[in-house]
PDB file of C-alpha atoms in Angstrom:
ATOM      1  CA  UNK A   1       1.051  16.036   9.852  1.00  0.00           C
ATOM      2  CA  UNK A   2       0.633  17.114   5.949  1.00  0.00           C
ATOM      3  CA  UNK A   3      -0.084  14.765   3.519  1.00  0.00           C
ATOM      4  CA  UNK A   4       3.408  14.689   2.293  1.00  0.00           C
ATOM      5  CA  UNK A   5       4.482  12.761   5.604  1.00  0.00           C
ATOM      6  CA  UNK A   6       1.942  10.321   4.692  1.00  0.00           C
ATOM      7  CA  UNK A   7       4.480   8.480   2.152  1.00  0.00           C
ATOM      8  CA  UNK A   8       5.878   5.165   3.201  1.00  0.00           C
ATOM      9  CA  UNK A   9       8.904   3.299   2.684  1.00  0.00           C
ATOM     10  CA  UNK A  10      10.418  -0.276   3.624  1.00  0.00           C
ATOM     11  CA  UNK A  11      14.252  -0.255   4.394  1.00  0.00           C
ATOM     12  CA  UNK A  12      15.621  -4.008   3.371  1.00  0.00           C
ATOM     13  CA  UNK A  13      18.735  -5.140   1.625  1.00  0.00           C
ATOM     14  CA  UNK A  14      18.949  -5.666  -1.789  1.00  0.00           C
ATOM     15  CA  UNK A  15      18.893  -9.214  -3.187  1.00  0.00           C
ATOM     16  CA  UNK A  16      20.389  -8.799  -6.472  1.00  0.00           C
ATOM     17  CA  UNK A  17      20.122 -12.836  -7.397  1.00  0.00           C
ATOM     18  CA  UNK A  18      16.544 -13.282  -7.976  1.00  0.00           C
ATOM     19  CA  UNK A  19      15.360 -10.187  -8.713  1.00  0.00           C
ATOM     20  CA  UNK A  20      15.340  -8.752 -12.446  1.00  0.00           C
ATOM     21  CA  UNK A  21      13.518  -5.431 -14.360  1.00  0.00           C
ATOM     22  CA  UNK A  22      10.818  -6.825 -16.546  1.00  0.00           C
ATOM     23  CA  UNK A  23       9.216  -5.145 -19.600  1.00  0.00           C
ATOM     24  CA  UNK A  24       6.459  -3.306 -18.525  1.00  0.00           C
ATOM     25  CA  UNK A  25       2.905  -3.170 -19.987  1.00  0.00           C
ATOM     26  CA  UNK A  26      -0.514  -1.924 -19.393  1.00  0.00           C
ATOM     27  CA  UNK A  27      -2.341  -2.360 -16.228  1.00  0.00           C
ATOM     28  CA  UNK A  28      -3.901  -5.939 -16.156  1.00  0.00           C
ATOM     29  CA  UNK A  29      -7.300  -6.311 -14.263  1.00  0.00           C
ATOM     30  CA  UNK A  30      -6.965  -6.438 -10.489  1.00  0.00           C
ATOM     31  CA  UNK A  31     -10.253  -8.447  -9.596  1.00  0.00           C
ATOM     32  CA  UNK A  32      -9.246 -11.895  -8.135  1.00  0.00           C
ATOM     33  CA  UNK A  33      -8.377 -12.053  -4.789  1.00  0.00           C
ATOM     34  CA  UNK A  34      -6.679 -14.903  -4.966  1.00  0.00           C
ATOM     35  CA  UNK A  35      -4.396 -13.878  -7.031  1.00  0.00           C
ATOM     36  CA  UNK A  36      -3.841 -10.366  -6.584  1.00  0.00           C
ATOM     37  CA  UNK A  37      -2.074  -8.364  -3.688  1.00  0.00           C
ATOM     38  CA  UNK A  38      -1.185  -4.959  -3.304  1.00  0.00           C
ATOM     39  CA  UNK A  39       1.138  -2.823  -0.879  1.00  0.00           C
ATOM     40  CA  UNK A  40      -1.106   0.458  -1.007  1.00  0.00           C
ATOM     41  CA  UNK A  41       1.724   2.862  -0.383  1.00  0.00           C
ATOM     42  CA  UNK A  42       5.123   3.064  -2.096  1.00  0.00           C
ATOM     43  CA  UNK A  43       7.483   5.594  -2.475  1.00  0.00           C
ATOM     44  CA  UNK A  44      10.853   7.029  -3.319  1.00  0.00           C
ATOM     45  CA  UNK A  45      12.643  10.371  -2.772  1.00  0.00           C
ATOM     46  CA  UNK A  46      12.616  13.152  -0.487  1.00  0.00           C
ATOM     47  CA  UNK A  47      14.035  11.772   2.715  1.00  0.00           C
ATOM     48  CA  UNK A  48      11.882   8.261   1.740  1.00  0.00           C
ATOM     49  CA  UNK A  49      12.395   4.814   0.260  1.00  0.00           C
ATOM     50  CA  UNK A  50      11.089   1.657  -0.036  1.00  0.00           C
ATOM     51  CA  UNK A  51      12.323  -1.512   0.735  1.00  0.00           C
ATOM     52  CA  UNK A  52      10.676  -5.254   0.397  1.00  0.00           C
ATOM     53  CA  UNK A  53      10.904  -8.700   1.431  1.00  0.00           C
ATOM     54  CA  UNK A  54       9.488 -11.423  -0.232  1.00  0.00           C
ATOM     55  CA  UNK A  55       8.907 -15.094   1.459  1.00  0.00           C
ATOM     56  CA  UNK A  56       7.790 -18.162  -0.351  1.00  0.00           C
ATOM     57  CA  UNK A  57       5.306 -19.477   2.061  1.00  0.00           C
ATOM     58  CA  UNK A  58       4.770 -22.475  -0.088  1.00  0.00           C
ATOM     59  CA  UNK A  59       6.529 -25.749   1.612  1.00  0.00           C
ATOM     60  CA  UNK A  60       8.073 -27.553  -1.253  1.00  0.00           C
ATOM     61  CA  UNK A  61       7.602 -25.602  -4.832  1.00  0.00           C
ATOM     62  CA  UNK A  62       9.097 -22.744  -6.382  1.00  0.00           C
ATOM     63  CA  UNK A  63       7.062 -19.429  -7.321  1.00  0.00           C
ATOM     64  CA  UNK A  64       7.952 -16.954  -9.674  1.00  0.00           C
ATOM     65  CA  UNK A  65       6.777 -13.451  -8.894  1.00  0.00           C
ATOM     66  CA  UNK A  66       6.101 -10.247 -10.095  1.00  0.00           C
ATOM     67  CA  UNK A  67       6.169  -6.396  -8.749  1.00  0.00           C
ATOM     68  CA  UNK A  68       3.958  -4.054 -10.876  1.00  0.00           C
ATOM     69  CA  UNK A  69       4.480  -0.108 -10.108  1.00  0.00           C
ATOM     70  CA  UNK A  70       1.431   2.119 -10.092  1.00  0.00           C
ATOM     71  CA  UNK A  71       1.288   6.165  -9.510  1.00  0.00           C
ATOM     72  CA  UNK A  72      -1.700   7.888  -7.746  1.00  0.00           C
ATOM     73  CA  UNK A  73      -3.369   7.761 -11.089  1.00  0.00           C
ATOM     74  CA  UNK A  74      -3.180   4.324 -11.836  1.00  0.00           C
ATOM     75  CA  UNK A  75      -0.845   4.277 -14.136  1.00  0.00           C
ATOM     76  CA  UNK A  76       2.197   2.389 -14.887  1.00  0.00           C
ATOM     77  CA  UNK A  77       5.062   4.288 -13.022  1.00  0.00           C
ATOM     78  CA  UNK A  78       8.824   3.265 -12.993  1.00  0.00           C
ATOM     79  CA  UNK A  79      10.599   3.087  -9.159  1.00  0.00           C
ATOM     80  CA  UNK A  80      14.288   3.151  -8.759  1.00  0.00           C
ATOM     81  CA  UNK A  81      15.041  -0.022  -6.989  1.00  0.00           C
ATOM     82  CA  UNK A  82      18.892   0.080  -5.329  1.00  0.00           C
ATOM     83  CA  UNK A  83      21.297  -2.315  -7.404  1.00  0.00           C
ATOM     84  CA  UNK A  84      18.856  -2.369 -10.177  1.00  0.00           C
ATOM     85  CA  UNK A  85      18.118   0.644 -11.853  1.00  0.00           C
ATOM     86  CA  UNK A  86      14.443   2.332 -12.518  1.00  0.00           C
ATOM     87  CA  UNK A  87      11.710   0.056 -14.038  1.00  0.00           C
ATOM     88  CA  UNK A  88       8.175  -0.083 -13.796  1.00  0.00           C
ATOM     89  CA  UNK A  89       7.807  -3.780 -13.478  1.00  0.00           C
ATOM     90  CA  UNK A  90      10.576  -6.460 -11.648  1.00  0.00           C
ATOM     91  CA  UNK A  91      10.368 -10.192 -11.707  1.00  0.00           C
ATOM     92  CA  UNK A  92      12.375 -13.107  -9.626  1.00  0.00           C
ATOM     93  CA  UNK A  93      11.341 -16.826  -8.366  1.00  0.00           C
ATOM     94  CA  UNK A  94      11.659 -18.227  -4.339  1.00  0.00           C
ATOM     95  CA  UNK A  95      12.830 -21.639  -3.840  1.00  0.00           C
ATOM     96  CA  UNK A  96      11.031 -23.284  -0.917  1.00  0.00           C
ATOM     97  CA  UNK A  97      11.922 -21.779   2.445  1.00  0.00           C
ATOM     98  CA  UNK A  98      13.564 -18.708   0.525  1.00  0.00           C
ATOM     99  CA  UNK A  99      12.960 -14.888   0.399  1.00  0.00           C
ATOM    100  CA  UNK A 100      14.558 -11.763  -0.708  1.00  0.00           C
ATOM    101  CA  UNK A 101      15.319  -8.385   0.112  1.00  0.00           C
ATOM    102  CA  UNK A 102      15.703  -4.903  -1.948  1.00  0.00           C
ATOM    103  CA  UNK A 103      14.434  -1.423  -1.586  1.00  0.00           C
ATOM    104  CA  UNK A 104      14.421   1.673  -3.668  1.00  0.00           C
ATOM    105  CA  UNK A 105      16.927   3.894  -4.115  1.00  0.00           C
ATOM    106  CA  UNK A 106      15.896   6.672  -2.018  1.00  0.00           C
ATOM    107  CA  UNK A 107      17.943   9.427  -3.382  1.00  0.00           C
ATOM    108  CA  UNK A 108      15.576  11.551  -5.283  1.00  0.00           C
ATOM    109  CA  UNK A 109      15.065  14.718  -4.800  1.00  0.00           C
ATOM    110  CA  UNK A 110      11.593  14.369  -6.125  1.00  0.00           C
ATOM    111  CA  UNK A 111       9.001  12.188  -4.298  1.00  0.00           C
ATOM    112  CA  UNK A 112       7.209   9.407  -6.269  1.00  0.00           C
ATOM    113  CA  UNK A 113       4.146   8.285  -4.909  1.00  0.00           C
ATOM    114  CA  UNK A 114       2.322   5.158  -6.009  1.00  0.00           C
ATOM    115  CA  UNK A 115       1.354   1.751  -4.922  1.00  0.00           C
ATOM    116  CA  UNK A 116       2.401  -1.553  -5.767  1.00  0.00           C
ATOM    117  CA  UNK A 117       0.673  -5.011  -7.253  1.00  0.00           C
ATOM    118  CA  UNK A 118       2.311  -8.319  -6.235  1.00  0.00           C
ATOM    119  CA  UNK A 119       1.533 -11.701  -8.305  1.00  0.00           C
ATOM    120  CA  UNK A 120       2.509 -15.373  -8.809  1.00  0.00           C
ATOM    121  CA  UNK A 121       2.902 -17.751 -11.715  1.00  0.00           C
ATOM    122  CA  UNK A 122       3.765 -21.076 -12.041  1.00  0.00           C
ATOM    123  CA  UNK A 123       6.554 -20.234 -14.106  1.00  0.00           C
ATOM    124  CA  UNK A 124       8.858 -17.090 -15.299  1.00  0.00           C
ATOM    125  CA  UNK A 125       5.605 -14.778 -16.577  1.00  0.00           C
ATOM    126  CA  UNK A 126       7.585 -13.943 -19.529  1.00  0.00           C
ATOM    127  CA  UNK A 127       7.344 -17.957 -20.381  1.00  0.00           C
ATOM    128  CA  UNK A 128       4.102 -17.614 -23.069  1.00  0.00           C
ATOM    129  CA  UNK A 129       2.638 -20.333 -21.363  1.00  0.00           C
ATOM    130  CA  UNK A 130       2.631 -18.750 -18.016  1.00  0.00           C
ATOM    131  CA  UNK A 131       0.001 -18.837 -15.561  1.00  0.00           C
ATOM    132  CA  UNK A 132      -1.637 -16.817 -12.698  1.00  0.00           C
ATOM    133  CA  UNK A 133      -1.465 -19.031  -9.548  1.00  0.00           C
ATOM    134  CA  UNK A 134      -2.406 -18.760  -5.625  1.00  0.00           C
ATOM    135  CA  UNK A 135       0.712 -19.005  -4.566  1.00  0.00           C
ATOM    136  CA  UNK A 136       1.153 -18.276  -0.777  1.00  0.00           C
ATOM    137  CA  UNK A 137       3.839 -15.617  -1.004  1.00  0.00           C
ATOM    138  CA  UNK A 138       4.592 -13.342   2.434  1.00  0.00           C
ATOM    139  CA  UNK A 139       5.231  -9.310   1.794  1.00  0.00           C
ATOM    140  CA  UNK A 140       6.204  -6.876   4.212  1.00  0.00           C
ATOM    141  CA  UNK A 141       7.212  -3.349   3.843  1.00  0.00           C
ATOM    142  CA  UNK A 142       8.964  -1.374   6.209  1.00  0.00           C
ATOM    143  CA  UNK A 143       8.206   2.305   6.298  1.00  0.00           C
ATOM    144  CA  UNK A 144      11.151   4.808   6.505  1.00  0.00           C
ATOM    145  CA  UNK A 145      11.814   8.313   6.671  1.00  0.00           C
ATOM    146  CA  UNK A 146      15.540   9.304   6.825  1.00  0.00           C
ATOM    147  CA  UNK A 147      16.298  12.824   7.541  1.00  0.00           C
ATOM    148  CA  UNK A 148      20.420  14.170   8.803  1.00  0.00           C
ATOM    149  CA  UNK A 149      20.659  14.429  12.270  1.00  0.00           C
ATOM    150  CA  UNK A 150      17.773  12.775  13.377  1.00  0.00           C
ATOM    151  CA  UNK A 151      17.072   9.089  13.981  1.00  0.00           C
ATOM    152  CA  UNK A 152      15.470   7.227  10.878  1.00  0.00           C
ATOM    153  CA  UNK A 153      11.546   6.650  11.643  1.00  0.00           C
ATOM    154  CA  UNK A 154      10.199   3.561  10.225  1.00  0.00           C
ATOM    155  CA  UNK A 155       6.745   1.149  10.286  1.00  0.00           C
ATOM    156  CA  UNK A 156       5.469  -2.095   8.919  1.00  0.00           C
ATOM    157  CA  UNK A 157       2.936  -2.577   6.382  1.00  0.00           C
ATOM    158  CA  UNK A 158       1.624  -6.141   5.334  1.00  0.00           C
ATOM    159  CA  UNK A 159       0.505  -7.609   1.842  1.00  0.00           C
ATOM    160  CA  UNK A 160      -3.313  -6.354   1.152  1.00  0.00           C
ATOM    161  CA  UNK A 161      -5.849  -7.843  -0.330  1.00  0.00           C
ATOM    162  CA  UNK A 162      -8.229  -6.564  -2.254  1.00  0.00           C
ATOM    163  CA  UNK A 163     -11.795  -7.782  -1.344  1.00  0.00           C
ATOM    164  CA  UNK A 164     -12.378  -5.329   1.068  1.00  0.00           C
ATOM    165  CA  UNK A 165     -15.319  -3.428   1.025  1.00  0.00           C
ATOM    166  CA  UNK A 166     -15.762  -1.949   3.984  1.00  0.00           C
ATOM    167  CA  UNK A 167     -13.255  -1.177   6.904  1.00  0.00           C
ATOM    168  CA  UNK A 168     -12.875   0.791  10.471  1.00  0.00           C
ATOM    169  CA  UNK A 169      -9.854   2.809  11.274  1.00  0.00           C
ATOM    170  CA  UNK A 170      -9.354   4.061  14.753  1.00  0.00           C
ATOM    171  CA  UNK A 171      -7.789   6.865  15.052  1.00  0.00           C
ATOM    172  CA  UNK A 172      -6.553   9.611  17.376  1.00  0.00           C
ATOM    173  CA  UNK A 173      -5.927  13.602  16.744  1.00  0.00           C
ATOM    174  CA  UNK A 174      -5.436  14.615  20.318  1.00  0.00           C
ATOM    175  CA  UNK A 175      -1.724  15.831  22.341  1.00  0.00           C
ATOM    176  CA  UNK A 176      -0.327  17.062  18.750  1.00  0.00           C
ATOM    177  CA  UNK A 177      -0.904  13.364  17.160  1.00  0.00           C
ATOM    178  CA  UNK A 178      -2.751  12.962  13.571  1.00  0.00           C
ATOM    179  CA  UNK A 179      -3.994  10.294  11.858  1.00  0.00           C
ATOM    180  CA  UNK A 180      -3.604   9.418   8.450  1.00  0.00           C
ATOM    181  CA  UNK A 181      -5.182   7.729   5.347  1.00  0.00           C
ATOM    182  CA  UNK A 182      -4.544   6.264   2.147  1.00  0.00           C
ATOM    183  CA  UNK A 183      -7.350   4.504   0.584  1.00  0.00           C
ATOM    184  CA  UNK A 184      -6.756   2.848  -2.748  1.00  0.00           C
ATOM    185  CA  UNK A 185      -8.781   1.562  -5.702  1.00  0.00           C
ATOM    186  CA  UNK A 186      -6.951  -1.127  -7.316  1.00  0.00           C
ATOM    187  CA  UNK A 187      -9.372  -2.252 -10.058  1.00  0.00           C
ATOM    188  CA  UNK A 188      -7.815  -0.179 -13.054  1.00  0.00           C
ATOM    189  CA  UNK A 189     -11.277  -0.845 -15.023  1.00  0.00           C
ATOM    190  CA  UNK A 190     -13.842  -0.309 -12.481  1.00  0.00           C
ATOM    191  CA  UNK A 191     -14.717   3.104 -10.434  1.00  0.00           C
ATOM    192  CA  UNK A 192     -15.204   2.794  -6.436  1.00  0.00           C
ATOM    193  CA  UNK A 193     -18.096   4.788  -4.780  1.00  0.00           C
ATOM    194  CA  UNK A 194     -16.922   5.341  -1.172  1.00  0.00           C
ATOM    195  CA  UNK A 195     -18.747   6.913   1.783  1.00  0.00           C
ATOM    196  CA  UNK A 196     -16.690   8.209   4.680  1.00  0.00           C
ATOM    197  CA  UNK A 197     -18.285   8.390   8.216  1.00  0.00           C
ATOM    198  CA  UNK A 198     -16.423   9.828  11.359  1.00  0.00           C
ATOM    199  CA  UNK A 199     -17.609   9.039  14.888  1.00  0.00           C
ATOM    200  CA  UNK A 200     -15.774  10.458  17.956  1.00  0.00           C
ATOM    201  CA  UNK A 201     -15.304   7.529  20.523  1.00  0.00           C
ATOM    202  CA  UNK A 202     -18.869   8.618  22.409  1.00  0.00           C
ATOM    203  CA  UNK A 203     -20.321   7.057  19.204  1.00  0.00           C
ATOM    204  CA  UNK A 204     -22.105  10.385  17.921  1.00  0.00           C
ATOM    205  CA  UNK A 205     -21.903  10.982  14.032  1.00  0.00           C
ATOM    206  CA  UNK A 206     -19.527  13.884  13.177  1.00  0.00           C
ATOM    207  CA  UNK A 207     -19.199  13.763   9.745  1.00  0.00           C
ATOM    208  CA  UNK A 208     -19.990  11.928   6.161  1.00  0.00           C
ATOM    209  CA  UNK A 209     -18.141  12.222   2.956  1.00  0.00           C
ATOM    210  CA  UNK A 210     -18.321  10.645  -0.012  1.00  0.00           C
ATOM    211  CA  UNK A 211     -16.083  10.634  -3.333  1.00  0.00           C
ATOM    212  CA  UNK A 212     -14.756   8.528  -6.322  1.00  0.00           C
ATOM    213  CA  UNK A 213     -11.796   6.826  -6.840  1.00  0.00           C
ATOM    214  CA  UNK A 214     -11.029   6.212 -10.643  1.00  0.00           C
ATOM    215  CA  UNK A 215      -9.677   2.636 -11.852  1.00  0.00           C
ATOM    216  CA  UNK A 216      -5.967   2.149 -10.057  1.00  0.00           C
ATOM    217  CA  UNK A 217      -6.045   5.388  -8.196  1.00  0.00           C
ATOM    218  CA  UNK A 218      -5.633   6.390  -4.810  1.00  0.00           C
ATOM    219  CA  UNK A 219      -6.295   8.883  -2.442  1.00  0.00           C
ATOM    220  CA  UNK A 220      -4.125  10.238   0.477  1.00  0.00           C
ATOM    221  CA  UNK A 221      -4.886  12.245   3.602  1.00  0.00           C
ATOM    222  CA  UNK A 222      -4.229  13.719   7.133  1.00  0.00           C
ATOM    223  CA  UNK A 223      -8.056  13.118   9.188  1.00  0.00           C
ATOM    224  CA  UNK A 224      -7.200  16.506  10.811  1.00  0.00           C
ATOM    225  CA  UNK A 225      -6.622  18.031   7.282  1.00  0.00           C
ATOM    226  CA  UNK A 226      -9.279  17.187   5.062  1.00  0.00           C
ATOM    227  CA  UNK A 227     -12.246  16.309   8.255  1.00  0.00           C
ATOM    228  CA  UNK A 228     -11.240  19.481  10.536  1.00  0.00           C
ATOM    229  CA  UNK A 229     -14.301  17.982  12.806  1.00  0.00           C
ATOM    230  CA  UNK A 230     -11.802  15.719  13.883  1.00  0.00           C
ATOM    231  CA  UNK A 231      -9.103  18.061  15.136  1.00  0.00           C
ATOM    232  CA  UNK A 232      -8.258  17.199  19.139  1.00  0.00           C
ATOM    233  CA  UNK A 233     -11.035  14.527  18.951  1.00  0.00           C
ATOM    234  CA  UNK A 234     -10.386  10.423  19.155  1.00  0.00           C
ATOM    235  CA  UNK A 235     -12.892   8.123  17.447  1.00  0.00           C
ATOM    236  CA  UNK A 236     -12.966   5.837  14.440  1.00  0.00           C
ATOM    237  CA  UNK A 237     -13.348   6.505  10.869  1.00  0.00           C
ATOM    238  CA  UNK A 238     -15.973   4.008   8.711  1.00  0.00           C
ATOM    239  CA  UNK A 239     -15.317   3.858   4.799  1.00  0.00           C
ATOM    240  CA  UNK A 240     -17.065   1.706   2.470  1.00  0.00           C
ATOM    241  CA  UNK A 241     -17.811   1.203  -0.962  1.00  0.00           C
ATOM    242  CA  UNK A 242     -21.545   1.743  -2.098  1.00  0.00           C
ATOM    243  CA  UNK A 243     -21.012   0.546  -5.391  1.00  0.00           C
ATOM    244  CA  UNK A 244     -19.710  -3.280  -4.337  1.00  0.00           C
ATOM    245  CA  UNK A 245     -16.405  -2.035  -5.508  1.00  0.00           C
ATOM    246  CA  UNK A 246     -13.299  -3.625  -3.139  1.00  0.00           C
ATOM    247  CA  UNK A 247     -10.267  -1.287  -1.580  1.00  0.00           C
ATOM    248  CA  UNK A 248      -7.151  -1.629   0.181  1.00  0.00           C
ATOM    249  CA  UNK A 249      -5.859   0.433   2.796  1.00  0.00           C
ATOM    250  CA  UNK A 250      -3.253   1.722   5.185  1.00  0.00           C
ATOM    251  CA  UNK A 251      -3.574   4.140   8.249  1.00  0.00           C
ATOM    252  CA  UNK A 252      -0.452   5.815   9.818  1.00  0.00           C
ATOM    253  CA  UNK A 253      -0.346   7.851  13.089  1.00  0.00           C
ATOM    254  CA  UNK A 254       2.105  10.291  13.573  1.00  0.00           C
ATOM    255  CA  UNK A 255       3.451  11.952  17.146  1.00  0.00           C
ATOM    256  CA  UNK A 256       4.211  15.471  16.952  1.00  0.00           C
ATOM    257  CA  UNK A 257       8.030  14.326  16.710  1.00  0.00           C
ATOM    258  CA  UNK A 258       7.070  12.999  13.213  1.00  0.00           C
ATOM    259  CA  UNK A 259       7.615   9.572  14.279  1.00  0.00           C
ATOM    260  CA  UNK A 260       5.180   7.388  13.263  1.00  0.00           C
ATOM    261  CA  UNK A 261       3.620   4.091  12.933  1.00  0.00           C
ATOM    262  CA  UNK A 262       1.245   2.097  10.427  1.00  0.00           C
ATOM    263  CA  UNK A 263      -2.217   1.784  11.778  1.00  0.00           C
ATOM    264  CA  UNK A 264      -3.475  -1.307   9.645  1.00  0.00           C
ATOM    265  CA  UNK A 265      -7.452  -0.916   8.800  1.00  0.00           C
ATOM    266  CA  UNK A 266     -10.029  -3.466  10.955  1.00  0.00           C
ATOM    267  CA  UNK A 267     -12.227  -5.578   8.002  1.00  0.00           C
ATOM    268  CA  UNK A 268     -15.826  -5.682   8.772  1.00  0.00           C
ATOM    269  CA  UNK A 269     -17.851  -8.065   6.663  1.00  0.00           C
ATOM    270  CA  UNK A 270     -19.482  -6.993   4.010  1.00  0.00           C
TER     271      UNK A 270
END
């Protein structure tokens, strides 16, 4: 499968009442894991969209939250979110017990690629005296393809962290299947070393790689594609940072029917 089919999107229905476009800014610092989580893959357009829900975990207090859009590149990038219009940053609160749904628009003819950064505050973050918090908030994406005459293919993704600095994917290139990658920086001041080592389920070293991902970027790749050592084979794929630098990331495996489904990363201590 090409790297294009790698794009994900979450189908859910829009929840117009707590969810509002916010002015957008520059990209804050995304070092805390307490605070900060990130759904690696988002996208819009070209037979995709993206769709969210939200859940306030917490048992008896409100949070107030905050969606951040980021391209490839890191930058600040503007999504086209159903009901809502195109912004680059949306905001809402969760009573206790409450969530919400919405996705992007979809209709594009264009495909927008980024990521996404999810926060908390104790109050509206637009209040001046607004404050990061740990909020326990629950995230899921749903990943969908819709294409005419052909049933709509969808996955799940979870909310990220992003202390991870080392991971194992499994994956499995045999039959016409492919496995694929995104790995994303989300520190938009700090550069992330990583080292890439495949290993065929017999356990024998195939192949390292190593590259850089610039602050807030994000790479995105079919095994088969960019590690042709892999073709036909099963096995697992290392990555970690050599630098200390943390990542999130999200596998998908495709049949050859382009179906697919998300293939979340295993965390190995550090």
């Amino acid at each position: 499968m090409k790297i294009r089919a790698l794009t994900i999107s979450i189908l859910l229905a829009f929840s117009a009442a707590v969810l509002t476009a916010a002015e957008s800014g520059s990209p804050q610092i995304v070092v805390n894991p307490l605070t900060d989580r990130v759904i690696p893959q988002v996208v819009d357009g070209a037979s995709w969209s993206t769709g969210f829900a939200l859940v306030n975990l917490e048992i008896s207090k409100t949070i107030y939250w905050t969606l951040e859009f980021f391209s490839d590149k890191g930058a600040v990038d503007a999504f086209n979110i159903a009901g809502s219009g195109a912004g680059a940053k949306f905001q809402g609160f969760l009573d206790p017990n409450n969530s919400t749904f919405f996705e992007t628009a979809g209709t594009g003819d264009v495909l927008n690629q980024g990521w996404a950064l999810i926060r908390t505050y104790d109050r509206a973050f637009t209040d001046p005296a607004a404050t990061l918090t740990n909020d326990r908030i629950g995230a899921i994406a749903t990943l969908r393809q819709r294409i005419a005459s052909r049933p709509d293919f969808e996955a799940a993704v979870s909310l990220s962290p992003i202390n991870e600095t080392r991971f194992i994917l499994p994956f499995s290139n045999q039959n016409g299947f492919s496995t694929g990658l995104a790995v994303l920086n989300p520190d938009p001041n700090n550069r992330a070393a990583v080292e890439v080592l495949i290993y065929p389920r017999t356990g024998t070293f195939i192949r390292q790689d190593s590259f850089l991902l610039e602050p807030g970027s994000k790479l995105v790749f079919s095994l088969p594609d960019r590690y042709n050592e892999s073709r036909g084979l099963a096995g697992s794929i290392h990555v970690r940072t050599t630098n200390g630098a943390a990542l999130s990331a999200l596998g998908l495996r495709f049949n050859p029917g382009g179906a697919f489904t998300s293939t979340p990363p295993l965390s190995v201590a550090p």
